[in-house]
Amino acid sequence: MPGAVSDDSPQPIDIDESLDPSKQSPKARNHPVQPLISDICSNAYDHGLQSSQLSAAVTLVRKPSHLDQGSITTLIKGLYPAERISPELVWGVVSSIGHGGEKPSPTTQGQLLRWLTLVREAMEDESALTKCYGALFNHLSTLATRQPLCHLLSLITKRRHVKPWRIQMLLELLRGATSPAPLLGLLRVYKEFNPGIPEEQFASARPMLFKHPDTEWRDQLRSIQERSASASLGIHPHGTSFKVHRNRAQRSRGLIPEVHTFHVEDNMVSLEEIDGPDEFADKFEKIELPSQMISALDDPLLQKYVYLRNDASHASRIDDWLALFFDAQLEAMKNGEHSVKDLGDVLSSLLGYVQYTKELPGPATNFFTNLVDIWDGKENLEVITELLSYLPLQSFDELYGNLLSRFEAAVLEDNATPSLCSALSLHTSLFRNWTSTLLSHPTPPPDALNDLSTHAFFLVLRLLVTDDPSPTALTPVLAHLSTVAHTMSLSSTHPFIRILTPSSQIIYLLTFLSPTSATLSPLCSVLATYKLAFEATMSLPPAQNASPSAPSTPSSPYPRPYVNEFNGFLMDICNLLWRSRAFNTSDQNALGCLVPAPVTRALQTYVENTLPSPLLLPSLFTLSFHPALSALSISVFREIEDRAIAAAENPDAMDVDAGAGAGAGVAGSGTGVPGEIRVRHAGPVHQRSLQALVADGGVRVTWAEYRMEVLQWLDRRGVGGVGELMFCTMKLLMGGKQARRGTPRTPATPGTQ
């Protein structure tokens, strides 16, 4: 069923009908026209004008009418298009420029030219303006419209438009001009395409630097177009990456030049002449290289060209510029004269380029190798960390000895938690990028990934043993574990990936250090991923899972003690959350969370002397009692009781919430009346309390049904890691989970009852 339209949706305005009084003289009007124009402009500012409305408004202002100049000016300023502007509308505006009885006033013509400049990025076809280049250029002799016309021409000028006769015409207009700045500004654009224009032509006056007429108007237009595009499931309205960027923020203070191509051969084209993807593809082989290839750092179109052309000489030109810049920066840093902003701006531009090519240039690697010895570990840390994550795949031992060890020494000098997080984030991103490289080019250096992850695990452990790590500090830890686990899950299809598990200290510290669902759920999800990876790999025939690295038994690609240690993690977590056997060491492979036996006995004594019977230490970490899950678990039981009450009040509509599943029974109670409840559970819920609840007249729910309901409830609310681990580990749950999902059962090599 289609969604209802909200009450505040914009109501379409009939421009012709609203401004019908404008066809009459002011004395013959029954109502003033100014309030009507204000209403139209206000609606256009909020919602924009549809194509038909915009066409009617433009037609009104470009043809003779009884509107005064102030009203026309207000209306033009309010022409915010909500959709792409058709070429026909653009040509209609251009046709209104010039002299004649049916033409608008020179002031209105200037405002229409300014409006074309404002809406140029919202045009359906930007070539619509370039097709009118000759008609627009011929109106430069009109003084009243010269400035906005020069500005518009400077934006749409291509190399093919720079003709000798046009240059001559500009020079003649300059000789008699009382205000030559606009013409000189346009001539300066011509000089970019034709360096032969004498420099002395610019000595008489300063050329006009054409700035955007109204950046606030542009931002509002973009907002309107974005909302309109989202509503119609259209494309993003902001410009195109298949066009050379102009008027960008000069964040590098001119260090990285814009794209300019000089001395283009007659049978070639420059990147500046490309207007869209079709033209880029059609003329790809005829594109002349820009004068400075380093512009690729900031220009998306040049980045595409360099990447697709894949010419070593192009990369060499970029490397040469970077090498000179970085050498100068190192020398300046040694003398204490470098500019932090200049270096940061260039590194930020380089990051955008590297994120596109996925390859860090050699001069940048050499620069960072020399930088870390004189670096304070703070300046431009974020961008340097992101750039280093694109270091090429290589032996980790060599990379650590040459660069990363000194990087860590500089960053971790203060041993602060944010510094540790930055170092760990670098290793996580580096691991992710190296994995992508391995999957596309499976000829890796031996053990490169595992060596990287082993070192990262030491950083994780170092972060966890700091004083009271905050949830923010645990975010990069969990991100790294999830990234590594995802890669390990590919081991069955990529034999060169060897499963490397986190240390037991990491697992248990995360289990107890931050008892929140935001930590417990991702940790359980990581363990479930590892478990499935082991199962998939160990179920392969020996010929498929053989690997020259890491010793193995005849029947398994991994040593049995290694697998048993991981099974110990699974057993301990399941004992905590599901089996009510916390810290038990009698089960097969159980490690008791590495808690010494005397400590366990002391805790048990404390619980027996403090908490009421029948609560015991082994059950205090289950779903109902765990600090991260207790409040959520009792909420689940409250929903069970609410459904039972609702069923009792309306016996004819006893269907349970479709999303709740069939795990929890709510149709009976100890009273004999289906769904009737005389008492609610006080909480927390445990097996004996459920039995007592039935006797007291509460809802009848079995212990198994309650726990299944909790897992499904958590899964529906984005805390699915606990259920994911239970369903893939507890053999009694595997069939139920797989039947509910309709997936085949996975072999349970490491697992528990």
C-alpha positions in Angstrom: 0.0 0.0 0.0 1.5 3.4 -0.9 2.6 5.5 2.0 0.5 8.4 3.1 1.7 11.9 2.3 2.5 14.0 5.3 0.5 17.1 6.0 3.6 19.3 5.5 4.3 18.1 2.0 4.8 21.0 -0.5 1.6 21.9 -2.4 2.2 22.5 -6.1 1.9 26.2 -7.1 0.5 27.2 -10.5 2.9 30.1 -11.4 0.7 31.3 -14.3 -2.4 31.5 -12.2 -0.6 33.0 -9.2 1.0 35.7 -11.2 -2.0 36.3 -13.5 -2.3 39.9 -12.1 1.1 40.7 -13.5 -0.5 40.7 -17.0 -2.5 43.8 -15.9 -1.3 47.3 -15.2 -0.8 48.1 -11.5 -4.0 50.3 -11.5 -6.2 47.6 -13.0 -5.1 44.9 -10.4 -7.5 43.9 -7.7 -4.7 42.6 -5.5 -1.0 43.6 -5.2 1.4 41.2 -6.9 4.3 41.5 -4.4 2.8 39.2 -1.7 2.2 36.6 -4.4 5.8 36.8 -5.5 6.9 36.5 -1.8 4.8 33.3 -1.4 6.3 31.8 -4.6 9.9 32.6 -3.5 9.3 31.3 0.0 7.9 28.0 -1.3 10.8 27.8 -3.8 13.4 28.4 -1.1 12.0 25.6 1.0 11.1 23.0 -1.7 12.4 24.3 -5.0 10.4 24.7 -8.2 9.4 21.7 -10.4 10.3 21.9 -14.1 6.9 23.2 -15.2 6.9 25.8 -12.5 10.4 27.0 -13.3 9.7 27.2 -17.0 6.6 29.3 -16.3 8.5 31.6 -14.0 11.5 32.1 -16.4 9.1 32.7 -19.3 7.4 35.4 -17.2 10.6 37.3 -16.4 12.1 37.1 -19.9 9.1 38.4 -21.7 7.5 41.8 -21.5 5.0 42.2 -18.6 3.7 44.7 -16.1 5.9 43.6 -13.3 8.2 46.3 -11.9 11.9 45.7 -11.8 12.0 45.1 -8.1 9.5 42.3 -8.4 11.4 40.7 -11.3 14.6 40.8 -9.3 13.0 39.2 -6.3 11.5 36.5 -8.5 14.8 35.7 -10.3 16.6 35.4 -6.9 14.0 32.8 -5.8 14.3 30.5 -8.9 15.6 27.4 -7.1 15.1 24.4 -9.4 14.1 21.2 -7.6 15.0 19.1 -10.7 17.6 19.1 -13.4 17.2 22.1 -15.8 16.4 21.1 -19.4 18.5 22.4 -22.3 15.4 24.0 -23.8 15.0 26.2 -20.7 18.7 27.2 -20.9 18.4 28.1 -24.6 15.3 30.1 -23.8 17.2 32.2 -21.3 20.1 32.7 -23.7 17.7 33.8 -26.4 16.5 36.6 -24.2 20.0 38.2 -24.1 20.5 41.1 -26.5 18.7 44.1 -27.9 15.1 44.3 -29.2 11.6 45.3 -28.2 10.7 41.9 -27.0 13.8 41.5 -24.8 13.8 42.1 -21.1 15.6 45.1 -19.6 19.4 45.1 -19.4 19.2 44.7 -15.6 17.0 41.6 -16.0 19.3 40.2 -18.6 22.3 40.6 -16.2 20.4 38.9 -13.5 19.4 36.0 -15.8 23.1 35.6 -16.8 24.0 35.5 -13.1 21.2 32.9 -12.5 22.7 30.7 -15.3 26.1 30.9 -13.5 24.4 29.9 -10.2 22.5 26.9 -11.6 25.2 25.6 -14.0 25.8 22.5 -11.9 22.1 21.7 -11.8 21.7 21.5 -15.6 20.7 18.3 -17.2 23.3 18.8 -19.9 26.1 21.2 -19.2 26.9 21.3 -22.9 23.7 23.2 -23.4 25.6 26.4 -22.5 28.7 25.6 -24.6 26.5 25.2 -27.6 25.4 28.8 -27.1 29.0 30.0 -26.7 29.1 32.0 -30.0 25.8 33.7 -29.3 26.9 34.7 -25.8 30.3 35.9 -26.9 28.8 38.2 -29.5 27.0 40.1 -26.7 30.2 41.2 -25.0 29.8 44.7 -26.5 26.8 45.4 -24.3 28.3 47.1 -21.3 25.3 46.5 -18.9 25.7 42.7 -19.1 29.4 42.5 -19.6 30.5 41.5 -16.1 28.1 38.5 -15.6 28.6 37.5 -19.2 32.4 37.4 -18.8 32.0 35.4 -15.7 29.7 32.9 -17.4 32.0 32.6 -20.4 35.1 32.0 -18.2 33.3 29.0 -16.7 32.3 27.4 -20.0 35.3 28.2 -22.2 37.1 25.2 -23.7 40.2 25.1 -25.9 38.0 24.8 -29.0 36.4 28.2 -28.2 39.7 30.0 -28.1 39.9 31.3 -31.7 42.3 34.1 -33.0 39.4 36.3 -34.0 37.9 36.1 -30.6 41.2 37.0 -29.0 41.4 40.0 -31.4 37.8 41.0 -30.5 38.6 40.9 -26.8 41.7 43.1 -27.4 39.6 45.6 -29.4 37.0 45.8 -26.6 39.8 46.3 -24.1 41.1 49.4 -25.9 37.8 51.3 -25.4 36.8 49.8 -22.1 36.5 52.1 -19.1 36.3 49.1 -16.8 38.5 46.4 -18.3 38.7 44.0 -15.3 35.9 41.6 -16.6 37.4 41.4 -20.1 40.9 40.9 -18.7 39.6 38.1 -16.5 38.1 36.4 -19.5 41.3 37.0 -21.5 43.3 35.4 -18.6 41.3 32.2 -19.2 42.0 32.4 -22.9 45.7 32.7 -22.1 45.6 29.3 -20.2 44.7 27.7 -23.6 46.8 30.0 -25.7 50.0 31.0 -23.9 51.0 33.2 -26.9 48.8 36.1 -25.7 51.2 38.8 -24.7 51.6 39.3 -20.9 51.7 43.1 -21.4 48.0 43.0 -22.1 47.5 42.5 -18.4 49.7 45.3 -17.3 47.1 48.1 -17.6 44.7 46.8 -15.0 44.3 43.9 -12.7 42.1 41.1 -14.2 38.9 40.3 -12.4 39.0 37.2 -10.2 35.6 35.7 -10.8 34.2 34.4 -7.5 31.0 32.5 -7.0 28.2 35.0 -7.0 26.4 33.6 -4.0 27.7 30.6 -2.1 24.8 30.6 0.3 22.4 30.4 -2.6 24.4 27.5 -4.1 24.3 25.6 -0.8 20.5 26.0 -0.5 20.2 24.8 -4.1 22.3 21.7 -3.4 20.2 21.0 -0.3 17.0 21.2 -2.4 18.3 19.1 -5.2 19.6 16.5 -2.7 16.2 16.2 -1.1 14.5 16.0 -4.4 16.9 13.3 -5.7 16.5 11.3 -2.6 12.7 11.5 -2.8 12.7 10.2 -6.4 15.5 7.7 -5.8 17.7 9.7 -8.2 21.4 10.2 -8.3 23.4 12.5 -6.1 23.0 16.0 -7.5 26.5 17.3 -6.7 28.4 17.7 -9.9 30.3 14.9 -11.6 33.7 13.2 -11.2 34.1 13.1 -14.9 34.9 16.8 -15.2 38.0 18.7 -14.1 37.5 20.4 -10.8 37.7 24.2 -10.7 37.4 26.8 -8.0 38.2 24.2 -5.4 39.3 25.3 -1.9 43.0 26.2 -2.1 43.8 24.2 1.0 47.4 23.6 -0.3 48.0 27.3 -0.8 48.9 26.6 -4.5 51.3 23.8 -3.7 49.3 21.3 -5.7 48.2 23.0 -9.0 44.9 22.6 -10.7 44.8 20.6 -13.9 46.0 22.7 -16.9 47.1 21.4 -20.3 49.2 23.7 -22.6 50.3 23.1 -26.1 47.6 20.6 -27.1 48.0 19.1 -30.6 45.2 19.7 -33.1 44.2 16.0 -33.1 44.2 15.7 -29.3 42.0 16.9 -26.5 42.7 18.1 -23.0 41.1 16.8 -19.8 39.6 20.3 -19.4 37.4 19.7 -22.5 35.9 16.5 -21.1 32.3 17.1 -20.0 31.1 13.6 -18.9 31.7 9.8 -18.9 30.7 9.3 -22.5 33.1 11.9 -23.8 35.8 10.6 -21.5 35.4 7.1 -22.9 35.1 8.2 -26.5 38.2 10.5 -26.4 40.3 8.5 -23.9 43.0 7.6 -26.5 43.2 11.3 -27.6 43.7 12.9 -24.2 46.8 15.0 -23.9 48.6 14.8 -20.5 48.3 17.9 -18.3 51.3 20.0 -17.7 51.7 18.8 -14.1 50.7 15.2 -13.3 50.8 16.0 -9.5 47.4 17.6 -10.0 46.1 14.0 -9.9 46.3 14.2 -6.1 43.3 16.5 -6.0 41.5 15.9 -9.3 39.2 12.8 -9.6 39.1 12.9 -13.4 42.9 12.9 -13.7 43.1 10.1 -11.1 40.8 8.0 -13.3 42.9 8.7 -16.3 46.2 7.8 -14.6 44.7 4.6 -13.1 43.2 3.4 -16.4 46.1 4.4 -18.5 48.5 2.5 -16.1 51.6 4.1 -17.6 54.8 3.9 -15.5 55.9 7.3 -16.8 52.8 8.9 -15.4 53.5 7.5 -11.9 57.1 8.4 -12.3 56.2 12.1 -12.8 54.1 12.1 -9.7 56.8 10.3 -7.7 59.4 12.9 -8.8 57.3 15.8 -7.5 56.6 14.0 -4.2 60.3 13.1 -3.8 61.3 16.8 -4.2 58.6 18.0 -1.8 59.3 15.4 0.9 63.1 16.0 0.7 62.5 19.7 1.2 60.1 19.0 4.1 62.7 16.8 5.8 65.4 19.4 5.4 63.1 22.1 6.8 62.1 19.9 9.8 65.7 19.3 10.7 66.1 23.1 10.7 62.9 23.7 12.5 61.4 25.8 9.6 58.8 23.5 8.1 55.1 24.4 7.8 52.8 22.0 9.6 49.9 23.1 7.5 51.7 22.7 4.1 52.8 19.2 5.0 49.3 18.3 6.4 47.6 19.6 3.3 49.8 17.7 0.9 49.5 14.5 2.9 45.7 14.9 3.0 45.6 15.2 -0.8 48.0 12.3 -1.1 45.6 10.2 1.0 42.7 10.8 -1.3 44.9 9.7 -4.3 46.2 6.6 -2.4 42.7 5.6 -1.4 41.8 5.5 -5.1 44.9 3.7 -6.3 45.3 1.5 -3.2 49.1 1.9 -3.5 51.4 4.1 -1.5 54.0 5.8 -3.7 57.6 5.0 -3.1 58.7 8.5 -2.1 56.1 8.6 0.6 57.4 5.3 2.1 60.9 6.7 2.1 59.7 10.0 3.6 58.0 8.2 6.5 61.0 6.0 7.1 63.1 9.1 7.6 60.4 11.1 9.3 59.8 8.8 12.3 63.3 9.6 13.7 62.6 13.3 14.0 58.8 13.2 14.5 57.0 14.0 17.7 54.4 11.3 17.2 51.5 13.8 17.3 51.8 16.1 14.2 49.5 14.9 11.4 49.1 11.6 13.2 45.7 10.7 11.8 46.6 11.2 8.1 50.0 9.5 8.5 48.4 6.5 10.1 45.9 6.2 7.3 48.6 6.5 4.7 50.8 3.8 6.3 48.0 1.4 6.2 48.6 1.2 2.4 52.2 0.0 2.7 52.7 -2.8 0.1 52.5 -6.4 1.2 55.9 -7.6 2.4 57.7 -9.5 5.1 56.3 -8.1 8.4 59.6 -8.6 10.2 61.5 -6.5 7.7 58.8 -3.8 7.7 58.7 -3.7 11.4 62.5 -3.4 11.6 62.7 -0.7 9.0 59.7 1.5 9.9 56.9 0.3 12.2 59.1 -0.2 15.3 60.2 3.4 15.1 56.7 4.6 14.3 55.4 2.9 17.5 58.3 4.3 19.5 57.3 7.8 18.5 53.6 7.3 18.9 53.7 5.3 22.1 56.2 7.4 23.9 53.5 8.7 26.3 51.9 5.2 26.6 48.5 6.9 26.6 45.4 5.0 25.6 44.6 7.2 22.5 48.1 6.5 21.2 47.7 2.8 21.7 44.4 3.0 19.8 46.1 4.8 16.9 48.8 2.2 16.7 46.3 -0.6 16.8 44.1 1.0 14.2 47.1 1.2 11.8 47.7 -2.6 12.2 44.0 -3.3 11.6 43.8 -1.3 8.4 47.1 -2.7 7.2 45.8 -6.2 7.9 42.6 -5.5 6.0 44.5 -4.1 3.0 47.1 -6.9 2.9 44.2 -9.4 3.0 42.7 -7.7 -0.1 46.1 -8.0 -1.8 46.5 -11.6 -0.9 43.0 -12.5 -2.2 43.8 -11.0 -5.6 47.5 -12.0 -5.8 47.9 -15.2 -3.8 51.7 -15.3 -3.8 52.4 -13.8 -0.3 55.6 -13.6 1.7 55.5 -16.5 4.1 53.4 -15.8 7.2 53.1 -12.1 6.5 49.5 -11.9 7.7 50.0 -14.0 10.8 53.2 -12.1 11.8 51.3 -8.8 11.5 48.4 -10.1 13.5 50.6 -11.7 16.2 52.2 -8.3 16.8 48.8 -6.6 16.8 47.6 -9.0 19.5 50.4 -7.8 21.7 49.2 -4.2 21.2 45.6 -5.4 22.0 46.9 -7.0 25.3 48.9 -3.9 26.1 45.7 -1.8 25.6 43.6 -4.1 27.8 46.0 -4.0 30.7 46.0 -0.2 30.9 44.2 1.4 33.8 40.5 1.0 33.3 40.2 1.0 29.5 37.1 2.9 28.4 34.5 1.5 26.0 36.0 3.9 23.4 39.3 2.2 23.8 37.8 -1.2 23.4 36.3 -0.2 20.0 39.6 -0.6 18.0 40.3 -3.9 19.9 37.0 -5.4 18.8 37.4 -4.0 15.3 40.8 -5.7 15.0 39.5 -9.1 16.3 36.5 -8.9 13.9 38.8 -8.1 11.0 41.2 -11.0 11.7 38.3 -13.4 12.3 36.7 -12.5 9.0 40.0 -13.2 7.2 40.4 -16.5 9.1 37.0 -17.6 7.9 38.4 -17.7 4.4 41.0 -20.3 5.3 39.0 -23.2 3.8 39.0 -21.7 0.3 42.4 -20.0 0.5 45.0 -22.5 2.0 47.7 -19.9 2.3 45.6 -18.3 5.2 46.4 -20.0 8.5 44.0 -19.6 11.4 45.6 -17.6 14.2 43.5 -17.3 17.3 43.9 -14.5 19.9 45.6 -15.4 23.2 43.7 -16.7 26.1 44.5 -13.5 28.1 42.7 -11.4 25.4 39.6 -13.5 25.4 39.2 -13.6 29.2 40.1 -10.0 29.8 37.4 -8.9 27.3 35.0 -11.3 28.9 35.3 -9.8 32.4 36.9 -6.4 31.9 34.0 -4.6 30.3 30.8 -6.5 31.0 28.6 -4.8 28.5 26.6 -6.1 25.6 28.6 -3.9 23.3 31.7 -5.9 24.2 30.2 -9.4 24.9 28.2 -9.7 21.7 31.1 -8.9 19.3 33.4 -11.1 21.2 31.0 -14.1 21.0 30.5 -13.3 17.3 34.3 -13.5 16.8 34.5 -16.8 18.6 31.6 -18.2 16.5 33.4 -17.1 13.3 36.6 -18.8 14.4 34.7 -22.0 15.3 33.1 -22.2 11.8 36.4 -21.5 10.2 38.0 -24.4 12.1 35.2 -26.7 11.1 35.3 -25.8 7.5 39.0 -26.2 7.2 39.3 -29.4 9.2 36.5 -31.0 7.1 38.6 -30.7 3.9 40.5 -33.6 2.5 44.2 -33.6 3.6 45.4 -32.7 0.1 43.3 -29.5 0.2 44.2 -28.2 3.6 47.9 -29.0 3.5 50.2 -26.1 3.9 54.0 -25.9 4.2 53.7 -23.6 7.3 52.8 -24.7 10.8 53.1 -28.3 11.9 50.1 -30.6 11.7 48.9 -34.0 12.7 48.2 -36.7 10.0 44.5 -36.1 10.4 44.3 -32.4 11.0 46.0 -29.3 9.5 46.4 -27.8 13.0 48.1 -29.4 16.0 45.6 -30.9 18.4 46.7 -28.9 21.5 46.1 -25.7 19.4 42.6 -26.8 18.6 42.0 -27.9 22.2 43.0 -24.5 23.5 40.4 -22.8 21.3 37.8 -25.4 22.3 38.6 -24.4 25.9 37.6 -20.8 25.0 34.3 -22.1 23.7 33.7 -24.4 26.7 34.4 -21.6 29.2 32.1 -19.1 27.5 29.3 -21.6 27.2 29.8 -22.6 30.8 29.4 -19.0 31.8 26.4 -18.0 29.7 24.5 -21.2 29.1 25.4 -24.2 31.2 25.6 -22.6 34.7 29.1 -24.1 35.2 31.3 -20.9 35.5 35.0 -21.6 36.2 34.5 -25.3 35.9 37.6 -27.2 34.9 36.3 -30.8 34.9 34.7 -30.6 31.5 36.8 -31.7 28.5 39.1 -28.8 27.3 37.6 -26.4 29.9 40.2 -23.9 31.3 38.1 -22.4 34.0 38.7 -18.9 32.5 42.3 -19.4 33.9 41.0 -18.4 37.3 43.2 -20.2 40.0 41.3 -22.8 42.1 41.9 -21.0 45.4 40.3 -17.8 43.9 37.3 -19.8 42.7 36.9 -21.4 46.2 37.1 -18.0 47.8 34.5 -16.5 45.5 32.2 -19.5 46.1 32.5 -19.0 49.9 31.6 -15.3 49.5 28.6 -16.1 47.4 27.3 -18.7 49.8 27.7 -16.4 52.7 26.2 -13.3 51.0 23.5 -14.3 48.5 20.3 -16.2 49.2 19.9 -19.8 48.4 19.9 -21.5 45.8 22.2 -19.0 44.0 25.7 -20.3 43.5 28.8 -19.0 41.9 28.6 -21.1 38.7 25.2 -19.7 37.8 25.9 -16.0 38.4 27.1 -15.4 34.8 24.2 -16.9 32.9 21.8 -14.9 30.7 19.7 -13.8 33.7 22.6 -12.8 36.0 25.3 -11.6 33.7 25.9 -7.8 34.2 25.7 -7.2 30.4 22.5 -9.3 29.9 20.5 -9.3 33.1 18.4 -6.2 32.4 17.8 -7.3 28.8 16.8 -10.8 30.0 14.2 -9.6 32.4 12.8 -7.3 29.7 12.3 -10.5 27.6 10.4 -12.2 30.4 8.2 -9.1 30.9 7.2 -9.3 27.2 6.4 -13.0 27.7 4.1 -12.0 30.6 2.5 -9.1 28.7 1.6 -11.4 25.8 0.1 -13.9 28.2 -2.0 -11.1 29.8 -3.1 -9.9 26.4 -4.1 -13.4 25.4 -6.2 -13.8 28.6 -8.0 -10.5 27.9 -8.6 -11.4 24.3 -8.8 -15.2 23.9 -9.8 -15.0 20.3 -6.6 -13.3 19.3 -3.9 -15.4 21.0 -1.4 -15.4 18.2 2.0 -14.5 19.5 4.2 -11.8 18.0 5.4 -13.1 14.7 8.9 -11.9 15.4 9.1 -13.7 18.8 9.3 -17.2 17.5 7.8 -20.2 19.0 10.4 -20.7 21.7 8.5 -19.4 24.7 5.2 -20.9 25.7 2.8 -18.3 27.1 -0.5 -20.0 26.8 -0.8 -21.6 30.2 -0.3 -20.9 33.9 -0.8 -22.5 37.2 -4.3 -21.2 37.6 -5.9 -23.4 35.0 -7.1 -20.5 32.9 -5.0 -20.1 29.7 -2.9 -17.0 29.9 -4.3 -15.8 33.2 -1.5 -14.4 35.4 -1.9 -13.6 39.1 1.7 -12.8 39.8 4.7 -11.6 37.9 8.2 -12.8 38.2 10.3 -10.6 40.5 13.5 -11.5 38.7 16.2 -12.6 38.0 14.9 -15.7 36.3 16.4 -19.1 37.0 15.3 -22.7 36.6 13.9 -23.1 40.1 12.2 -19.7 40.1 10.2 -20.7 37.0 8.9 -23.8 38.7 7.9 -21.7 41.8 6.3 -19.1 39.5 3.9 -21.7 38.1 2.8 -22.7 41.6 2.2 -19.1 42.5 -0.1 -18.4 39.6 2.4 -17.0 37.1 3.1 -17.7 33.5 4.2 -21.2 32.6 7.5 -21.1 30.7 10.2 -23.8 30.7 13.8 -23.0 31.3 14.8 -24.0 27.7 12.0 -21.9 26.2 13.0 -18.9 28.2 16.6 -19.0 27.2 15.7 -19.6 23.5 13.4 -16.6 23.7 16.2 -14.4 25.1 18.6 -15.4 22.3 16.1 -14.6 19.6 15.1 -11.3 21.3 18.7 -10.2 21.4 19.2 -11.2 17.8 16.3 -9.1 16.7 17.8 -6.1 18.5 21.3 -6.3 17.0 22.9 -8.1 19.9 23.1 -11.4 18.1 26.7 -12.4 18.9 25.7 -14.4 22.0 23.1 -16.4 20.1 25.4 -16.9 17.2 28.0 -18.5 19.4 25.4 -20.6 21.3 23.7 -21.9 18.1 26.9 -22.9 16.5 28.5 -24.4 19.6 25.8 -26.1 21.7 24.8 -29.3 20.0 21.3 -29.3 21.4 20.7 -25.9 19.8 22.3 -26.5 16.4 19.3 -28.3 14.9 16.8 -25.8 16.1 18.8 -22.8 14.8 19.4 -24.4 11.4 15.9 -25.5 11.0 14.7 -22.0 11.7 17.2 -20.6 9.2 16.6 -23.4 6.7 20.4 -24.0 6.3 22.3 -27.3 6.4 24.0 -28.3 9.6 27.7 -27.5 9.8 30.0 -30.3 11.1 30.7 -29.6 14.8 34.3 -30.6 15.1 35.2 -28.3 18.1 32.1 -28.0 20.2 30.4 -28.8 23.5 27.2 -30.3 24.7 
